[in-house]
PDB file of N, CA and C in Angstrom:
ATOM      1  N   ALA C 129      45.046-131.623  -7.148  1.00 68.00           N
ATOM      2  CA  ALA C 129      44.772-132.938  -7.702  1.00 68.00           C
ATOM      3  C   ALA C 129      43.392-132.985  -8.355  1.00 68.00           C
ATOM      4  N   LEU C 130      42.434-132.254  -7.767  1.00 72.00           N
ATOM      5  CA  LEU C 130      41.088-132.256  -8.326  1.00 72.00           C
ATOM      6  C   LEU C 130      41.034-131.596  -9.695  1.00 72.00           C
ATOM      7  N   CYS C 131      41.893-130.636  -9.921  1.00 82.00           N
ATOM      8  CA  CYS C 131      41.857-129.881 -11.172  1.00 82.00           C
ATOM      9  C   CYS C 131      42.766-130.450 -12.248  1.00 82.00           C
ATOM     10  N   GLN C 132      43.532-131.468 -11.928  1.00 89.00           N
ATOM     11  CA  GLN C 132      44.493-131.984 -12.899  1.00 89.00           C
ATOM     12  C   GLN C 132      43.807-132.449 -14.181  1.00 89.00           C
ATOM     13  N   SER C 133      42.702-133.173 -14.066  1.00 89.00           N
ATOM     14  CA  SER C 133      41.989-133.648 -15.256  1.00 89.00           C
ATOM     15  C   SER C 133      41.406-132.485 -16.046  1.00 89.00           C
ATOM     16  N   LEU C 134      40.884-131.489 -15.329  1.00 90.00           N
ATOM     17  CA  LEU C 134      40.351-130.310 -16.019  1.00 90.00           C
ATOM     18  C   LEU C 134      41.457-129.565 -16.748  1.00 90.00           C
ATOM     19  N   ASP C 135      42.587-129.428 -16.091  1.00 92.00           N
ATOM     20  CA  ASP C 135      43.718-128.731 -16.717  1.00 92.00           C
ATOM     21  C   ASP C 135      44.207-129.468 -17.958  1.00 92.00           C
ATOM     22  N   GLU C 136      44.229-130.781 -17.893  1.00 93.00           N
ATOM     23  CA  GLU C 136      44.628-131.575 -19.059  1.00 93.00           C
ATOM     24  C   GLU C 136      43.612-131.417 -20.189  1.00 93.00           C
ATOM     25  N   ALA C 137      42.323-131.441 -19.845  1.00 91.00           N
ATOM     26  CA  ALA C 137      41.277-131.258 -20.856  1.00 91.00           C
ATOM     27  C   ALA C 137      41.401-129.882 -21.495  1.00 91.00           C
ATOM     28  N   PHE C 138      41.627-128.854 -20.660  1.00 92.00           N
ATOM     29  CA  PHE C 138      41.785-127.501 -21.193  1.00 92.00           C
ATOM     30  C   PHE C 138      42.970-127.424 -22.148  1.00 92.00           C
ATOM     31  N   SER C 139      44.067-128.036 -21.764  1.00 93.00           N
ATOM     32  CA  SER C 139      45.262-128.032 -22.608  1.00 93.00           C
ATOM     33  C   SER C 139      44.981-128.687 -23.961  1.00 93.00           C
ATOM     34  N   LEU C 140      44.269-129.801 -23.945  1.00 92.00           N
ATOM     35  CA  LEU C 140      43.936-130.482 -25.201  1.00 92.00           C
ATOM     36  C   LEU C 140      42.995-129.644 -26.059  1.00 92.00           C
ATOM     37  N   TRP C 141      41.985-129.036 -25.427  1.00 91.00           N
ATOM     38  CA  TRP C 141      41.072-128.178 -26.191  1.00 91.00           C
ATOM     39  C   TRP C 141      41.821-127.000 -26.791  1.00 91.00           C
ATOM     40  N   LYS C 142      42.720-126.433 -26.015  1.00 92.00           N
ATOM     41  CA  LYS C 142      43.486-125.281 -26.498  1.00 92.00           C
ATOM     42  C   LYS C 142      44.327-125.657 -27.716  1.00 92.00           C
ATOM     43  N   GLN C 143      44.985-126.812 -27.668  1.00 91.00           N
ATOM     44  CA  GLN C 143      45.784-127.276 -28.811  1.00 91.00           C
ATOM     45  C   GLN C 143      44.903-127.487 -30.037  1.00 91.00           C
ATOM     46  N   LEU C 144      43.720-128.037 -29.812  1.00 89.00           N
ATOM     47  CA  LEU C 144      42.810-128.320 -30.924  1.00 89.00           C
ATOM     48  C   LEU C 144      42.246-127.051 -31.540  1.00 89.00           C
ATOM     49  N   LEU C 145      41.980-126.046 -30.704  1.00 88.00           N
ATOM     50  CA  LEU C 145      41.287-124.854 -31.177  1.00 88.00           C
ATOM     51  C   LEU C 145      42.199-123.680 -31.513  1.00 88.00           C
ATOM     52  N   GLU C 146      43.492-123.781 -31.248  1.00 86.00           N
ATOM     53  CA  GLU C 146      44.397-122.678 -31.564  1.00 86.00           C
ATOM     54  C   GLU C 146      44.514-122.397 -33.059  1.00 86.00           C
ATOM     55  N   PRO C 147      44.637-123.422 -33.900  1.00 84.00           N
ATOM     56  CA  PRO C 147      44.737-123.116 -35.333  1.00 84.00           C
ATOM     57  C   PRO C 147      43.455-122.450 -35.839  1.00 84.00           C
ATOM     58  N   PRO C 148      43.597-121.545 -36.808  1.00 84.00           N
ATOM     59  CA  PRO C 148      42.414-120.893 -37.362  1.00 84.00           C
ATOM     60  C   PRO C 148      41.527-121.896 -38.099  1.00 84.00           C
ATOM     61  N   GLY C 149      40.297-121.520 -38.254  1.00 84.00           N
ATOM     62  CA  GLY C 149      39.348-122.374 -38.957  1.00 84.00           C
ATOM     63  C   GLY C 149      38.532-123.228 -38.003  1.00 84.00           C
ATOM     64  N   ILE C 150      37.673-124.003 -38.590  1.00 86.00           N
ATOM     65  CA  ILE C 150      36.788-124.862 -37.812  1.00 86.00           C
ATOM     66  C   ILE C 150      37.505-126.190 -37.559  1.00 86.00           C
ATOM     67  N   PRO C 151      37.560-126.609 -36.306  1.00 84.00           N
ATOM     68  CA  PRO C 151      38.284-127.851 -35.988  1.00 84.00           C
ATOM     69  C   PRO C 151      37.559-129.082 -36.530  1.00 84.00           C
ATOM     70  N   CYS C 152      38.315-130.108 -36.799  1.00 82.00           N
ATOM     71  CA  CYS C 152      37.744-131.378 -37.255  1.00 82.00           C
ATOM     72  C   CYS C 152      37.397-132.217 -36.034  1.00 82.00           C
ATOM     73  N   VAL C 153      36.161-132.114 -35.612  1.00 85.00           N
ATOM     74  CA  VAL C 153      35.674-132.888 -34.472  1.00 85.00           C
ATOM     75  C   VAL C 153      34.420-133.637 -34.909  1.00 85.00           C
ATOM     76  N   ARG C 154      34.067-134.644 -34.131  1.00 88.00           N
ATOM     77  CA  ARG C 154      32.901-135.456 -34.473  1.00 88.00           C
ATOM     78  C   ARG C 154      31.608-134.647 -34.422  1.00 88.00           C
ATOM     79  N   SER C 155      31.465-133.836 -33.376  1.00 88.00           N
ATOM     80  CA  SER C 155      30.243-133.052 -33.210  1.00 88.00           C
ATOM     81  C   SER C 155      30.603-131.659 -32.697  1.00 88.00           C
ATOM     82  N   LEU C 156      30.322-130.661 -33.509  1.00 89.00           N
ATOM     83  CA  LEU C 156      30.602-129.286 -33.099  1.00 89.00           C
ATOM     84  C   LEU C 156      29.716-128.874 -31.933  1.00 89.00           C
ATOM     85  N   GLU C 157      28.469-129.337 -31.911  1.00 90.00           N
ATOM     86  CA  GLU C 157      27.560-129.007 -30.807  1.00 90.00           C
ATOM     87  C   GLU C 157      28.099-129.558 -29.486  1.00 90.00           C
ATOM     88  N   GLN C 158      28.584-130.786 -29.512  1.00 92.00           N
ATOM     89  CA  GLN C 158      29.138-131.374 -28.294  1.00 92.00           C
ATOM     90  C   GLN C 158      30.421-130.669 -27.877  1.00 92.00           C
ATOM     91  N   THR C 159      31.187-130.214 -28.836  1.00 91.00           N
ATOM     92  CA  THR C 159      32.410-129.480 -28.529  1.00 91.00           C
ATOM     93  C   THR C 159      32.077-128.175 -27.819  1.00 91.00           C
ATOM     94  N   VAL C 160      31.096-127.455 -28.335  1.00 93.00           N
ATOM     95  CA  VAL C 160      30.664-126.205 -27.699  1.00 93.00           C
ATOM     96  C   VAL C 160      30.165-126.486 -26.285  1.00 93.00           C
ATOM     97  N   THR C 161      29.363-127.511 -26.126  1.00 93.00           N
ATOM     98  CA  THR C 161      28.843-127.873 -24.808  1.00 93.00           C
ATOM     99  C   THR C 161      29.963-128.266 -23.863  1.00 93.00           C
ATOM    100  N   SER C 162      30.936-129.005 -24.346  1.00 93.00           N
ATOM    101  CA  SER C 162      32.063-129.438 -23.510  1.00 93.00           C
ATOM    102  C   SER C 162      32.889-128.246 -23.031  1.00 93.00           C
ATOM    103  N   LEU C 163      33.117-127.284 -23.905  1.00 93.00           N
ATOM    104  CA  LEU C 163      33.871-126.099 -23.504  1.00 93.00           C
ATOM    105  C   LEU C 163      33.114-125.288 -22.461  1.00 93.00           C
ATOM    106  N   HIS C 164      31.809-125.180 -22.652  1.00 94.00           N
ATOM    107  CA  HIS C 164      30.987-124.444 -21.686  1.00 94.00           C
ATOM    108  C   HIS C 164      31.018-125.150 -20.331  1.00 94.00           C
ATOM    109  N   LEU C 165      30.927-126.454 -20.341  1.00 94.00           N
ATOM    110  CA  LEU C 165      30.980-127.236 -19.119  1.00 94.00           C
ATOM    111  C   LEU C 165      32.338-127.090 -18.426  1.00 94.00           C
ATOM    112  N   LEU C 166      33.402-127.120 -19.214  1.00 94.00           N
ATOM    113  CA  LEU C 166      34.749-126.952 -18.675  1.00 94.00           C
ATOM    114  C   LEU C 166      34.871-125.608 -17.953  1.00 94.00           C
ATOM    115  N   ALA C 167      34.414-124.551 -18.591  1.00 94.00           N
ATOM    116  CA  ALA C 167      34.495-123.219 -17.989  1.00 94.00           C
ATOM    117  C   ALA C 167      33.644-123.132 -16.724  1.00 94.00           C
ATOM    118  N   THR C 168      32.470-123.726 -16.765  1.00 94.00           N
ATOM    119  CA  THR C 168      31.587-123.704 -15.600  1.00 94.00           C
ATOM    120  C   THR C 168      32.198-124.473 -14.433  1.00 94.00           C
ATOM    121  N   LEU C 169      32.828-125.596 -14.724  1.00 93.00           N
ATOM    122  CA  LEU C 169      33.487-126.358 -13.659  1.00 93.00           C
ATOM    123  C   LEU C 169      34.622-125.556 -13.030  1.00 93.00           C
ATOM    124  N   TYR C 170      35.369-124.847 -13.850  1.00 93.00           N
ATOM    125  CA  TYR C 170      36.421-123.986 -13.306  1.00 93.00           C
ATOM    126  C   TYR C 170      35.821-122.924 -12.388  1.00 93.00           C
ATOM    127  N   GLN C 171      34.688-122.364 -12.779  1.00 92.00           N
ATOM    128  CA  GLN C 171      34.039-121.369 -11.928  1.00 92.00           C
ATOM    129  C   GLN C 171      33.624-121.984 -10.594  1.00 92.00           C
ATOM    130  N   LEU C 172      33.047-123.165 -10.657  1.00 92.00           N
ATOM    131  CA  LEU C 172      32.609-123.825  -9.429  1.00 92.00           C
ATOM    132  C   LEU C 172      33.787-124.159  -8.512  1.00 92.00           C
ATOM    133  N   LEU C 173      34.953-124.405  -9.091  1.00 91.00           N
ATOM    134  CA  LEU C 173      36.148-124.702  -8.313  1.00 91.00           C
ATOM    135  C   LEU C 173      36.903-123.439  -7.905  1.00 91.00           C
ATOM    136  N   ALA C 174      36.283-122.272  -8.130  1.00 90.00           N
ATOM    137  CA  ALA C 174      36.875-120.978  -7.782  1.00 90.00           C
ATOM    138  C   ALA C 174      38.216-120.764  -8.488  1.00 90.00           C
ATOM    139  N   LYS C 175      38.237-121.043  -9.782  1.00 91.00           N
ATOM    140  CA  LYS C 175      39.419-120.808 -10.615  1.00 91.00           C
ATOM    141  C   LYS C 175      38.995-119.872 -11.756  1.00 91.00           C
ATOM    142  N   PRO C 176      38.807-118.586 -11.437  1.00 90.00           N
ATOM    143  CA  PRO C 176      38.258-117.656 -12.430  1.00 90.00           C
ATOM    144  C   PRO C 176      39.149-117.424 -13.645  1.00 90.00           C
ATOM    145  N   LEU C 177      40.460-117.442 -13.470  1.00 90.00           N
ATOM    146  CA  LEU C 177      41.337-117.204 -14.626  1.00 90.00           C
ATOM    147  C   LEU C 177      41.233-118.334 -15.639  1.00 90.00           C
ATOM    148  N   GLN C 178      41.170-119.574 -15.147  1.00 93.00           N
ATOM    149  CA  GLN C 178      40.997-120.709 -16.045  1.00 93.00           C
ATOM    150  C   GLN C 178      39.612-120.669 -16.696  1.00 93.00           C
ATOM    151  N   ALA C 179      38.613-120.225 -15.935  1.00 93.00           N
ATOM    152  CA  ALA C 179      37.272-120.075 -16.502  1.00 93.00           C
ATOM    153  C   ALA C 179      37.284-119.037 -17.615  1.00 93.00           C
ATOM    154  N   LEU C 180      37.984-117.932 -17.391  1.00 93.00           N
ATOM    155  CA  LEU C 180      38.088-116.897 -18.432  1.00 93.00           C
ATOM    156  C   LEU C 180      38.713-117.462 -19.699  1.00 93.00           C
ATOM    157  N   GLU C 181      39.809-118.178 -19.547  1.00 93.00           N
ATOM    158  CA  GLU C 181      40.471-118.749 -20.719  1.00 93.00           C
ATOM    159  C   GLU C 181      39.554-119.729 -21.447  1.00 93.00           C
ATOM    160  N   SER C 182      38.800-120.503 -20.694  1.00 94.00           N
ATOM    161  CA  SER C 182      37.884-121.465 -21.310  1.00 94.00           C
ATOM    162  C   SER C 182      36.768-120.748 -22.051  1.00 94.00           C
ATOM    163  N   PHE C 183      36.221-119.693 -21.450  1.00 95.00           N
ATOM    164  CA  PHE C 183      35.172-118.934 -22.129  1.00 95.00           C
ATOM    165  C   PHE C 183      35.720-118.211 -23.364  1.00 95.00           C
ATOM    166  N   LEU C 184      36.989-117.803 -23.316  1.00 93.00           N
ATOM    167  CA  LEU C 184      37.598-117.198 -24.508  1.00 93.00           C
ATOM    168  C   LEU C 184      37.712-118.214 -25.645  1.00 93.00           C
ATOM    169  N   LEU C 185      38.084-119.450 -25.308  1.00 93.00           N
ATOM    170  CA  LEU C 185      38.113-120.502 -26.330  1.00 93.00           C
ATOM    171  C   LEU C 185      36.723-120.740 -26.897  1.00 93.00           C
ATOM    172  N   LEU C 186      35.736-120.771 -26.012  1.00 94.00           N
ATOM    173  CA  LEU C 186      34.345-120.980 -26.443  1.00 94.00           C
ATOM    174  C   LEU C 186      33.888-119.852 -27.361  1.00 94.00           C
ATOM    175  N   ARG C 187      34.185-118.614 -26.983  1.00 94.00           N
ATOM    176  CA  ARG C 187      33.805-117.470 -27.822  1.00 94.00           C
ATOM    177  C   ARG C 187      34.463-117.554 -29.188  1.00 94.00           C
ATOM    178  N   SER C 188      35.727-117.904 -29.208  1.00 93.00           N
ATOM    179  CA  SER C 188      36.451-118.021 -30.472  1.00 93.00           C
ATOM    180  C   SER C 188      35.822-119.080 -31.367  1.00 93.00           C
ATOM    181  N   LEU C 189      35.520-120.232 -30.802  1.00 93.00           N
ATOM    182  CA  LEU C 189      34.895-121.293 -31.590  1.00 93.00           C
ATOM    183  C   LEU C 189      33.527-120.871 -32.106  1.00 93.00           C
ATOM    184  N   CYS C 190      32.728-120.271 -31.243  1.00 94.00           N
ATOM    185  CA  CYS C 190      31.390-119.838 -31.670  1.00 94.00           C
ATOM    186  C   CYS C 190      31.469-118.785 -32.770  1.00 94.00           C
ATOM    187  N   GLN C 191      32.435-117.884 -32.682  1.00 94.00           N
ATOM    188  CA  GLN C 191      32.613-116.880 -33.739  1.00 94.00           C
ATOM    189  C   GLN C 191      32.965-117.545 -35.056  1.00 94.00           C
ATOM    190  N   ARG C 192      33.855-118.532 -35.020  1.00 93.00           N
ATOM    191  CA  ARG C 192      34.246-119.235 -36.250  1.00 93.00           C
ATOM    192  C   ARG C 192      33.067-119.983 -36.864  1.00 93.00           C
ATOM    193  N   LEU C 193      32.192-120.487 -35.997  1.00 92.00           N
ATOM    194  CA  LEU C 193      31.034-121.234 -36.485  1.00 92.00           C
ATOM    195  C   LEU C 193      29.899-120.323 -36.945  1.00 92.00           C
ATOM    196  N   GLY C 194      30.013-119.035 -36.662  1.00 93.00           N
ATOM    197  CA  GLY C 194      28.934-118.106 -36.992  1.00 93.00           C
ATOM    198  C   GLY C 194      27.753-118.263 -36.048  1.00 93.00           C
ATOM    199  N   ASP C 195      28.011-118.789 -34.865  1.00 93.00           N
ATOM    200  CA  ASP C 195      26.976-119.017 -33.855  1.00 93.00           C
ATOM    201  C   ASP C 195      26.827-117.749 -33.018  1.00 93.00           C
ATOM    202  N   ILE C 196      25.928-116.869 -33.446  1.00 95.00           N
ATOM    203  CA  ILE C 196      25.767-115.580 -32.772  1.00 95.00           C
ATOM    204  C   ILE C 196      25.247-115.754 -31.340  1.00 95.00           C
ATOM    205  N   PRO C 197      24.202-116.576 -31.104  1.00 95.00           N
ATOM    206  CA  PRO C 197      23.765-116.762 -29.716  1.00 95.00           C
ATOM    207  C   PRO C 197      24.862-117.378 -28.833  1.00 95.00           C
ATOM    208  N   GLY C 198      25.629-118.313 -29.358  1.00 94.00           N
ATOM    209  CA  GLY C 198      26.716-118.923 -28.596  1.00 94.00           C
ATOM    210  C   GLY C 198      27.804-117.917 -28.266  1.00 94.00           C
ATOM    211  N   THR C 199      28.118-117.054 -29.234  1.00 94.00           N
ATOM    212  CA  THR C 199      29.117-116.004 -29.003  1.00 94.00           C
ATOM    213  C   THR C 199      28.633-115.038 -27.932  1.00 94.00           C
ATOM    214  N   ALA C 200      27.376-114.640 -28.016  1.00 94.00           N
ATOM    215  CA  ALA C 200      26.806-113.725 -27.023  1.00 94.00           C
ATOM    216  C   ALA C 200      26.807-114.366 -25.635  1.00 94.00           C
ATOM    217  N   ASN C 201      26.485-115.633 -25.565  1.00 94.00           N
ATOM    218  CA  ASN C 201      26.481-116.341 -24.286  1.00 94.00           C
ATOM    219  C   ASN C 201      27.895-116.385 -23.691  1.00 94.00           C
ATOM    220  N   ALA C 202      28.883-116.684 -24.514  1.00 94.00           N
ATOM    221  CA  ALA C 202      30.267-116.714 -24.035  1.00 94.00           C
ATOM    222  C   ALA C 202      30.697-115.332 -23.562  1.00 94.00           C
ATOM    223  N   LEU C 203      30.328-114.282 -24.305  1.00 93.00           N
ATOM    224  CA  LEU C 203      30.667-112.915 -23.902  1.00 93.00           C
ATOM    225  C   LEU C 203      29.995-112.545 -22.586  1.00 93.00           C
ATOM    226  N   PHE C 204      28.751-112.990 -22.404  1.00 93.00           N
ATOM    227  CA  PHE C 204      28.049-112.743 -21.145  1.00 93.00           C
ATOM    228  C   PHE C 204      28.822-113.348 -19.977  1.00 93.00           C
ATOM    229  N   HIS C 205      29.225-114.604 -20.129  1.00 92.00           N
ATOM    230  CA  HIS C 205      29.947-115.275 -19.049  1.00 92.00           C
ATOM    231  C   HIS C 205      31.324-114.659 -18.822  1.00 92.00           C
ATOM    232  N   LEU C 206      31.978-114.239 -19.893  1.00 91.00           N
ATOM    233  CA  LEU C 206      33.260-113.544 -19.748  1.00 91.00           C
ATOM    234  C   LEU C 206      33.086-112.249 -18.953  1.00 91.00           C
ATOM    235  N   SER C 207      32.086-111.475 -19.329  1.00 89.00           N
ATOM    236  CA  SER C 207      31.835-110.206 -18.636  1.00 89.00           C
ATOM    237  C   SER C 207      31.488-110.431 -17.171  1.00 89.00           C
ATOM    238  N   ARG C 208      30.640-111.413 -16.917  1.00 89.00           N
ATOM    239  CA  ARG C 208      30.230-111.708 -15.547  1.00 89.00           C
ATOM    240  C   ARG C 208      31.440-112.108 -14.690  1.00 89.00           C
ATOM    241  N   THR C 209      32.310-112.919 -15.250  1.00 89.00           N
ATOM    242  CA  THR C 209      33.497-113.347 -14.509  1.00 89.00           C
ATOM    243  C   THR C 209      34.430-112.165 -14.254  1.00 89.00           C
ATOM    244  N   LEU C 210      34.581-111.299 -15.235  1.00 87.00           N
ATOM    245  CA  LEU C 210      35.421-110.114 -15.051  1.00 87.00           C
ATOM    246  C   LEU C 210      34.845-109.179 -13.991  1.00 87.00           C
ATOM    247  N   PHE C 211      33.517-109.040 -13.941  1.00 86.00           N
ATOM    248  CA  PHE C 211      32.896-108.228 -12.896  1.00 86.00           C
ATOM    249  C   PHE C 211      33.133-108.858 -11.526  1.00 86.00           C
ATOM    250  N   GLN C 212      33.072-110.179 -11.443  1.00 84.00           N
ATOM    251  CA  GLN C 212      33.335-110.856 -10.175  1.00 84.00           C
ATOM    252  C   GLN C 212      34.778-110.645  -9.729  1.00 84.00           C
ATOM    253  N   LEU C 213      35.677-110.503 -10.681  1.00 82.00           N
ATOM    254  CA  LEU C 213      37.081-110.240 -10.375  1.00 82.00           C
ATOM    255  C   LEU C 213      37.348-108.750 -10.154  1.00 82.00           C
ATOM    256  N   GLU C 214      36.272-107.964 -10.181  1.00 79.00           N
ATOM    257  CA  GLU C 214      36.341-106.514 -10.002  1.00 79.00           C
ATOM    258  C   GLU C 214      37.208-105.852 -11.068  1.00 79.00           C
ATOM    259  N   CYS C 215      36.987-106.257 -12.308  1.00 76.00           N
ATOM    260  CA  CYS C 215      37.673-105.676 -13.469  1.00 76.00           C
ATOM    261  C   CYS C 215      36.635-105.169 -14.467  1.00 76.00           C
ATOM    262  N   PRO C 216      35.786-104.203 -14.073  1.00 72.00           N
ATOM    263  CA  PRO C 216      34.720-103.779 -14.978  1.00 72.00           C
ATOM    264  C   PRO C 216      35.200-103.152 -16.278  1.00 72.00           C
ATOM    265  N   SER C 217      36.354-102.484 -16.254  1.00 74.00           N
ATOM    266  CA  SER C 217      36.838-101.858 -17.486  1.00 74.00           C
ATOM    267  C   SER C 217      37.217-102.923 -18.514  1.00 74.00           C
ATOM    268  N   GLN C 218      37.685-104.097 -18.041  1.00 73.00           N
ATOM    269  CA  GLN C 218      38.039-105.176 -18.937  1.00 73.00           C
ATOM    270  C   GLN C 218      36.810-105.876 -19.503  1.00 73.00           C
ATOM    271  N   ALA C 219      35.658-105.709 -18.858  1.00 66.00           N
ATOM    272  CA  ALA C 219      34.437-106.388 -19.277  1.00 66.00           C
ATOM    273  C   ALA C 219      33.739-105.683 -20.424  1.00 66.00           C
ATOM    274  N   GLN C 220      34.176-104.489 -20.775  1.00 67.00           N
ATOM    275  CA  GLN C 220      33.540-103.772 -21.875  1.00 67.00           C
ATOM    276  C   GLN C 220      33.867-104.448 -23.185  1.00 67.00           C
ATOM    277  N   VAL C 221      32.829-104.607 -24.016  1.00 57.00           N
ATOM    278  CA  VAL C 221      32.998-105.268 -25.324  1.00 57.00           C
ATOM    279  C   VAL C 221      33.370-104.227 -26.353  1.00 57.00           C
TER     280      VAL C 221
END
């Protein structure tokens, strides 16, 4: 029950960000921040797979925006989560 709202938010973000290109949102900075927050909340709730998916969405958006520091940050969090899941071979970029 605690994750239902997060899961719904993730589903909506996924629908919005699946098409190629830059999404039409009010603020791209807030969108990036919201995705990062979503992934972090999943981590805090011990839901690493959902956190991975959220960080993948964040990385994809940052790549489309040409945000190199944002992409690197998302990759860092992806790698860290994969190491926590004991999947070091998957963490290689």
